[in-house]
């Protein structure tokens, strides 16, 4: 039973990846189409162009929803097969983590039109899932006693949720930087290869979006930090011991606190704070990959 | 318009001319004031935060004495040249190092310097009236207007006041006489000025103060508590007193009189290993220690300790940190008199619990004898003939002992670990490269010692657990402050602070015009919506809505 379920899970995951791949292509084509439709540089300085009904992007969006449903099924089956939450090793972290990134993306799209992030989201998710499925796949094994705690459910889930928000914040900040570059070029009546950004919100709007998502991520991360400390106290007898993973959780928290401050510091709002948001997410990814794989510490037994 | 109290380089503060900052004739007080201004500026806070993040990195690259002392020893062995240099820079104690401490202490001084004046300002603001209505509402970032017939200006204004009150705004009335001359002449208006979201600033202040609280609680916590370790085997009891610990680390202000006496006896330890899942055979699934605890003067209690379920007793927390096997061994002299009989904790060496232990026999035999033992819960023989354990549970247990005779080195008064044998002054009598093979036992077997020294019997095996016993009297405070920080954060990031104004003017045709305008203070994504909602509510309150 367990074996067939986990095989179906793998099958569903590969199908989801195939669908994401198509969505990625369509999202990217849609962005590129924006470029060809760009008016001559300088003609339309900083105008926010309201996204018109874009067929490609809508199809891509629908595919993303289907991919999400398949990935959700894959993750669920993995969890049922293991009779525990599906986030106890690298492979499962990647599966659940990317699922949540897509979920946050879809959710945010209900509120604001962010289809222009579709390329980034499906691209990132494909990359992570590809790595996880090919390099870090492990058969289902039971949880070691140290991980048998409802804190695994809470702490890791909230951390992953925060990651989803940080990921979108990263993408928006990147777009913001490029948009700023384009706006400067347009203002100086120079040619720019960033014409595909014409249809995106202007840099200030992008920054506001990024900020709003990142503060949600930051609150969730603060909770992760506290929940992690409570769990560490139960499992290891101390709430904080500067274990490698704890160090990186702290570093990430501090960078984002810096980001929030930067937004309020004259001379730092805009480009510089966008860089901080991107460094913050780089640290998140580093924490998830390099720290998990190469650094030793108490968290190491969470398994590759 | 008066603003929130903010450091001068806050994005909402009016820019100042930087040229004036450094003035050669400042004098001592002037310089101090300048320095303080710099320290409590947003830029400094930001830089210190980023610096703190960077300073934390090396501690994850290099092993730390606090979390991984063995790793540090290994590092010194592996990198003989660089390790002492790194040590000079406190790289093995990053989080207690002078430079790391300097950064966070500066950051917290900056924080306090920043937050205190803001607190004062905020308390005043909480008692103040909302500010006077600006003359020209159209210019504000969010604006809406409606013209109403058949209502008096006072009626409309009163309705607006009620709507704002109901939305939990603090409201004040300011009327404006007609002003200006010629074409720019403005009409007389009656207005209300309203402000809400004071909690935003309150939350921000709570957040920052709570961080100070966390720092102080953490700082003191280490001082008053202690941490001790003790290994006990099944049937053995441990009394909570200084001498009973295998190792003990008191905090700086710890007083051993604070140790409440109690005993913990290990009745039974159960380890469950995976048996079915072929990908995880032998992986531990559950560890449970059943213990009997007794606080002095109270009845004994039966309790369990698991990995994620510490035992809380008499203000201390007892954690199940490790476990292993304790073979029971009896040694007799040549005449058959018992000179030693006890269970000895063997330390696990791998995940299948191949275990290593030491027995020292200073008295009773013709010579001092030391035994180094290997225990294999499920023995198997490798190609080279060496034994290893292939499963962590007791299926086919085997014990081997290497025998040394000579001077155990116990008489010099140097403390010796019970887990290590100093063989420098001893001769190996049995084991590899010795005259005779290691002694080898299954449960119940007796084997003669070399040179007619006597005999050893392997009576059986018990389980032992290593317990960590902690007391941290401030950890509850750390939690309280952390949760306050979280609460403050939620309030301050998601409650919008904004001002609203409604100004009512009478038109020449007898109708009145109500203008609604809003101004955000801090990030406020819903300002426009709020102003339009105000207009709608006002219409409804006046009975003007069509639907
Ligand atoms: C341990 C160091 C610090 C951390 C982790 C930290 C973190 C934060 C966070 C997360 C926020 C946004 C949430 C909120 O408004 O409550 C914030 C806001 C703020 N912090 Fe800090 N902070 C620190 C130190 C400081 C210092 C030293 C100052 C003064 C120089 C300062 C001044 C401010 C101000 C003025 C705001 C409000 C920004 C706004 O107008 O929205 N903070 N801080």
mmCIF file of N, CA and C in Angstrom, chain B residues 288-363:
data_model
loop_
_atom_site.group_PDB
_atom_site.id
_atom_site.type_symbol
_atom_site.label_atom_id
_atom_site.label_comp_id
_atom_site.label_asym_id
_atom_site.label_seq_id
_atom_site.Cartn_x
_atom_site.Cartn_y
_atom_site.Cartn_z
ATOM 1 N N UNK B 288 11.650 5.369 25.121
ATOM 2 C CA UNK B 288 10.869 5.728 26.297
ATOM 3 C C UNK B 288 11.610 5.296 27.557
ATOM 4 N N UNK B 289 11.781 6.240 28.467
ATOM 5 C CA UNK B 289 12.380 5.910 29.755
ATOM 6 C C UNK B 289 11.284 5.964 30.800
ATOM 7 N N UNK B 290 11.088 4.843 31.501
ATOM 8 C CA UNK B 290 10.136 4.848 32.604
ATOM 9 C C UNK B 290 10.918 5.056 33.879
ATOM 10 N N UNK B 291 10.516 6.051 34.642
ATOM 11 C CA UNK B 291 11.281 6.391 35.839
ATOM 12 C C UNK B 291 10.358 6.514 37.041
ATOM 13 N N UNK B 292 10.962 6.359 38.213
ATOM 14 C CA UNK B 292 10.256 6.669 39.439
ATOM 15 C C UNK B 292 10.937 7.885 40.049
ATOM 16 N N UNK B 293 10.156 8.932 40.275
ATOM 17 C CA UNK B 293 10.749 10.150 40.837
ATOM 18 C C UNK B 293 10.217 10.338 42.249
ATOM 19 N N UNK B 294 11.032 10.948 43.063
ATOM 20 C CA UNK B 294 10.577 11.247 44.410
ATOM 21 C C UNK B 294 11.217 12.545 44.887
ATOM 22 N N UNK B 295 10.361 13.499 45.174
ATOM 23 C CA UNK B 295 10.840 14.734 45.791
ATOM 24 C C UNK B 295 10.873 14.487 47.287
ATOM 25 N N UNK B 296 11.928 14.980 47.942
ATOM 26 C CA UNK B 296 12.074 14.711 49.373
ATOM 27 C C UNK B 296 10.787 15.038 50.130
ATOM 28 N N UNK B 297 10.326 14.072 50.921
ATOM 29 C CA UNK B 297 9.140 14.316 51.731
ATOM 30 C C UNK B 297 7.837 14.094 51.000
ATOM 31 N N UNK B 298 7.901 13.674 49.727
ATOM 32 C CA UNK B 298 6.661 13.415 49.007
ATOM 33 C C UNK B 298 6.617 11.957 48.566
ATOM 34 N N UNK B 299 5.436 11.551 48.093
ATOM 35 C CA UNK B 299 5.295 10.168 47.656
ATOM 36 C C UNK B 299 5.998 9.977 46.306
ATOM 37 N N UNK B 300 6.551 8.775 46.071
ATOM 38 C CA UNK B 300 7.180 8.520 44.767
ATOM 39 C C UNK B 300 6.143 8.515 43.654
ATOM 40 N N UNK B 301 6.608 8.863 42.461
ATOM 41 C CA UNK B 301 5.695 8.956 41.310
ATOM 42 C C UNK B 301 6.285 8.231 40.129
ATOM 43 N N UNK B 302 5.435 7.532 39.390
ATOM 44 C CA UNK B 302 5.894 6.870 38.181
ATOM 45 C C UNK B 302 5.705 7.794 36.986
ATOM 46 N N UNK B 303 6.777 8.042 36.230
ATOM 47 C CA UNK B 303 6.645 8.956 35.100
ATOM 48 C C UNK B 303 7.440 8.434 33.915
ATOM 49 N N UNK B 304 7.202 9.078 32.738
ATOM 50 C CA UNK B 304 8.011 8.684 31.579
ATOM 51 C C UNK B 304 8.709 9.908 31.010
ATOM 52 N N UNK B 305 9.850 9.666 30.397
ATOM 53 C CA UNK B 305 10.575 10.721 29.695
ATOM 54 C C UNK B 305 10.782 10.242 28.266
ATOM 55 N N UNK B 306 10.454 11.122 27.316
ATOM 56 C CA UNK B 306 10.723 10.802 25.920
ATOM 57 C C UNK B 306 11.549 11.928 25.327
ATOM 58 N N UNK B 307 11.971 11.715 24.087
ATOM 59 C CA UNK B 307 12.874 12.700 23.492
ATOM 60 C C UNK B 307 12.229 14.083 23.414
ATOM 61 N N UNK B 308 10.982 14.142 22.988
ATOM 62 C CA UNK B 308 10.333 15.451 22.893
ATOM 63 C C UNK B 308 9.444 15.756 24.087
ATOM 64 N N UNK B 309 9.551 14.906 25.110
ATOM 65 C CA UNK B 309 8.696 15.113 26.280
ATOM 66 C C UNK B 309 9.522 15.056 27.551
ATOM 67 N N UNK B 310 10.191 16.181 27.860
ATOM 68 C CA UNK B 310 11.017 16.211 29.061
ATOM 69 C C UNK B 310 10.167 16.080 30.318
ATOM 70 N N UNK B 311 10.831 15.714 31.378
ATOM 71 C CA UNK B 311 10.168 15.617 32.676
ATOM 72 C C UNK B 311 10.409 16.937 33.398
ATOM 73 N N UNK B 312 9.334 17.546 33.882
ATOM 74 C CA UNK B 312 9.480 18.792 34.634
ATOM 75 C C UNK B 312 9.340 18.442 36.107
ATOM 76 N N UNK B 313 10.362 18.678 36.874
ATOM 77 C CA UNK B 313 10.301 18.315 38.284
ATOM 78 C C UNK B 313 11.047 19.343 39.126
ATOM 79 N N UNK B 314 10.381 19.833 40.131
ATOM 80 C CA UNK B 314 10.968 20.746 41.117
ATOM 81 C C UNK B 314 11.754 21.882 40.466
ATOM 82 N N UNK B 315 11.158 22.509 39.475
ATOM 83 C CA UNK B 315 11.805 23.658 38.844
ATOM 84 C C UNK B 315 12.918 23.298 37.881
ATOM 85 N N UNK B 316 13.156 22.022 37.683
ATOM 86 C CA UNK B 316 14.166 21.643 36.694
ATOM 87 C C UNK B 316 13.498 20.857 35.578
ATOM 88 N N UNK B 317 14.190 20.798 34.447
ATOM 89 C CA UNK B 317 13.699 20.023 33.315
ATOM 90 C C UNK B 317 14.687 18.904 33.062
ATOM 91 N N UNK B 318 14.158 17.696 32.881
ATOM 92 C CA UNK B 318 15.025 16.542 32.684
ATOM 93 C C UNK B 318 14.787 15.993 31.283
ATOM 94 N N UNK B 319 15.844 15.953 30.493
ATOM 95 C CA UNK B 319 15.726 15.555 29.099
ATOM 96 C C UNK B 319 16.402 14.225 28.864
ATOM 97 N N UNK B 320 15.798 13.459 27.967
ATOM 98 C CA UNK B 320 16.394 12.195 27.552
ATOM 99 C C UNK B 320 17.282 12.488 26.355
ATOM 100 N N UNK B 321 18.576 12.537 26.582
ATOM 101 C CA UNK B 321 19.461 12.945 25.484
ATOM 102 C C UNK B 321 20.141 11.792 24.784
ATOM 103 N N UNK B 322 20.402 10.699 25.506
ATOM 104 C CA UNK B 322 21.098 9.607 24.851
ATOM 105 C C UNK B 322 20.784 8.303 25.547
ATOM 106 N N UNK B 323 21.187 7.209 24.919
ATOM 107 C CA UNK B 323 20.999 5.918 25.576
ATOM 108 C C UNK B 323 22.008 4.939 25.049
ATOM 109 N N UNK B 324 22.151 3.831 25.746
ATOM 110 C CA UNK B 324 23.115 2.824 25.306
ATOM 111 C C UNK B 324 22.994 1.590 26.166
ATOM 112 N N UNK B 325 23.991 0.718 26.030
ATOM 113 C CA UNK B 325 23.972 -0.536 26.776
ATOM 114 C C UNK B 325 24.939 -0.483 27.939
ATOM 115 N N UNK B 326 24.540 -1.154 29.031
ATOM 116 C CA UNK B 326 25.401 -1.261 30.199
ATOM 117 C C UNK B 326 25.549 -2.738 30.548
ATOM 118 N N UNK B 327 26.587 -3.422 30.015
ATOM 119 C CA UNK B 327 26.793 -4.829 30.351
ATOM 120 C C UNK B 327 27.083 -4.982 31.846
ATOM 121 N N UNK B 328 26.530 -6.033 32.444
ATOM 122 C CA UNK B 328 26.795 -6.318 33.851
ATOM 123 C C UNK B 328 27.941 -7.328 33.916
ATOM 124 N N UNK B 329 28.960 -6.966 34.674
ATOM 125 C CA UNK B 329 30.198 -7.735 34.650
ATOM 126 C C UNK B 329 30.625 -8.055 36.081
ATOM 127 N N UNK B 330 31.046 -9.280 36.288
ATOM 128 C CA UNK B 330 31.572 -9.656 37.602
ATOM 129 C C UNK B 330 33.003 -10.145 37.430
ATOM 130 N N UNK B 331 33.909 -9.643 38.268
ATOM 131 C CA UNK B 331 35.308 -10.070 38.212
ATOM 132 C C UNK B 331 35.634 -10.786 39.528
ATOM 133 N N UNK B 332 36.268 -11.944 39.399
ATOM 134 C CA UNK B 332 36.685 -12.689 40.603
ATOM 135 C C UNK B 332 38.194 -12.833 40.592
ATOM 136 N N UNK B 333 38.778 -12.926 41.795
ATOM 137 C CA UNK B 333 40.223 -13.139 41.857
ATOM 138 C C UNK B 333 40.509 -14.637 41.700
ATOM 139 N N UNK B 334 41.797 -14.990 41.802
ATOM 140 C CA UNK B 334 42.200 -16.371 41.541
ATOM 141 C C UNK B 334 41.499 -17.344 42.482
ATOM 142 N N UNK B 335 41.175 -16.890 43.690
ATOM 143 C CA UNK B 335 40.492 -17.780 44.654
ATOM 144 C C UNK B 335 38.991 -17.820 44.443
ATOM 145 N N UNK B 336 38.465 -16.992 43.541
ATOM 146 C CA UNK B 336 37.028 -16.985 43.299
ATOM 147 C C UNK B 336 36.275 -15.958 44.123
ATOM 148 N N UNK B 337 36.983 -15.052 44.823
ATOM 149 C CA UNK B 337 36.294 -13.982 45.550
ATOM 150 C C UNK B 337 35.907 -12.875 44.589
ATOM 151 N N UNK B 338 34.693 -12.359 44.753
ATOM 152 C CA UNK B 338 34.232 -11.279 43.875
ATOM 153 C C UNK B 338 34.981 -9.987 44.206
ATOM 154 N N UNK B 339 35.649 -9.387 43.223
ATOM 155 C CA UNK B 339 36.311 -8.101 43.478
ATOM 156 C C UNK B 339 35.560 -6.951 42.807
ATOM 157 N N UNK B 340 34.688 -7.292 41.871
ATOM 158 C CA UNK B 340 33.937 -6.238 41.170
ATOM 159 C C UNK B 340 32.672 -6.842 40.614
ATOM 160 N N UNK B 341 31.528 -6.162 40.844
ATOM 161 C CA UNK B 341 30.332 -6.578 40.112
ATOM 162 C C UNK B 341 29.429 -5.368 39.948
ATOM 163 N N UNK B 342 29.178 -5.020 38.697
ATOM 164 C CA UNK B 342 28.379 -3.820 38.431
ATOM 165 C C UNK B 342 27.983 -3.798 36.952
ATOM 166 N N UNK B 343 27.009 -2.945 36.657
ATOM 167 C CA UNK B 343 26.718 -2.671 35.241
ATOM 168 C C UNK B 343 27.532 -1.450 34.846
ATOM 169 N N UNK B 344 28.109 -1.516 33.661
ATOM 170 C CA UNK B 344 29.011 -0.439 33.239
ATOM 171 C C UNK B 344 28.466 0.182 31.956
ATOM 172 N N UNK B 345 28.315 1.504 31.956
ATOM 173 C CA UNK B 345 27.786 2.178 30.767
ATOM 174 C C UNK B 345 28.820 2.155 29.655
ATOM 175 N N UNK B 346 28.435 1.585 28.519
ATOM 176 C CA UNK B 346 29.303 1.573 27.341
ATOM 177 C C UNK B 346 28.797 2.642 26.382
ATOM 178 N N UNK B 347 29.706 3.448 25.845
ATOM 179 C CA UNK B 347 29.260 4.541 24.971
ATOM 180 C C UNK B 347 29.055 4.049 23.543
ATOM 181 N N UNK B 348 27.893 4.367 22.948
ATOM 182 C CA UNK B 348 27.632 3.936 21.570
ATOM 183 C C UNK B 348 28.626 4.580 20.603
ATOM 184 N N UNK B 349 29.089 3.772 19.643
ATOM 185 C CA UNK B 349 30.056 4.280 18.674
ATOM 186 C C UNK B 349 29.454 4.439 17.283
ATOM 187 N N UNK B 350 28.352 3.786 17.015
ATOM 188 C CA UNK B 350 27.730 3.933 15.697
ATOM 189 C C UNK B 350 26.231 3.722 15.833
ATOM 190 N N UNK B 351 25.528 3.790 14.695
ATOM 191 C CA UNK B 351 24.072 3.754 14.824
ATOM 192 C C UNK B 351 23.545 2.358 15.142
ATOM 193 N N UNK B 352 24.373 1.341 14.958
ATOM 194 C CA UNK B 352 23.943 0.013 15.388
ATOM 195 C C UNK B 352 24.442 -0.311 16.784
ATOM 196 N N UNK B 353 24.890 0.730 17.474
ATOM 197 C CA UNK B 353 25.229 0.648 18.896
ATOM 198 C C UNK B 353 26.373 -0.302 19.221
ATOM 199 N N UNK B 354 27.351 -0.438 18.335
ATOM 200 C CA UNK B 354 28.627 -0.978 18.765
ATOM 201 C C UNK B 354 29.087 -0.036 19.866
ATOM 202 N N UNK B 355 29.433 -0.586 21.060
ATOM 203 C CA UNK B 355 29.637 0.297 22.202
ATOM 204 C C UNK B 355 30.978 0.025 22.853
ATOM 205 N N UNK B 356 31.521 1.092 23.416
ATOM 206 C CA UNK B 356 32.862 1.013 23.988
ATOM 207 C C UNK B 356 32.794 1.391 25.456
ATOM 208 N N UNK B 357 33.441 0.552 26.310
ATOM 209 C CA UNK B 357 33.432 0.876 27.734
ATOM 210 C C UNK B 357 34.725 0.470 28.406
ATOM 211 N N UNK B 358 34.914 0.982 29.607
ATOM 212 C CA UNK B 358 36.168 0.757 30.325
ATOM 213 C C UNK B 358 35.851 0.321 31.746
ATOM 214 N N UNK B 359 36.601 -0.667 32.249
ATOM 215 C CA UNK B 359 36.459 -1.074 33.651
ATOM 216 C C UNK B 359 37.841 -0.994 34.292
ATOM 217 N N UNK B 360 37.913 -0.329 35.429
ATOM 218 C CA UNK B 360 39.193 -0.195 36.119
ATOM 219 C C UNK B 360 39.143 -0.989 37.426
ATOM 220 N N UNK B 361 40.146 -1.825 37.638
ATOM 221 C CA UNK B 361 40.189 -2.662 38.831
ATOM 222 C C UNK B 361 41.467 -2.358 39.602
ATOM 223 N N UNK B 362 41.447 -1.305 40.408
ATOM 224 C CA UNK B 362 42.676 -0.919 41.110
ATOM 225 C C UNK B 362 43.026 -1.886 42.239
ATOM 226 N N UNK B 363 42.044 -2.499 42.855
ATOM 227 C CA UNK B 363 42.318 -3.323 44.032
ATOM 228 C C UNK B 363 41.760 -4.727 43.854
#
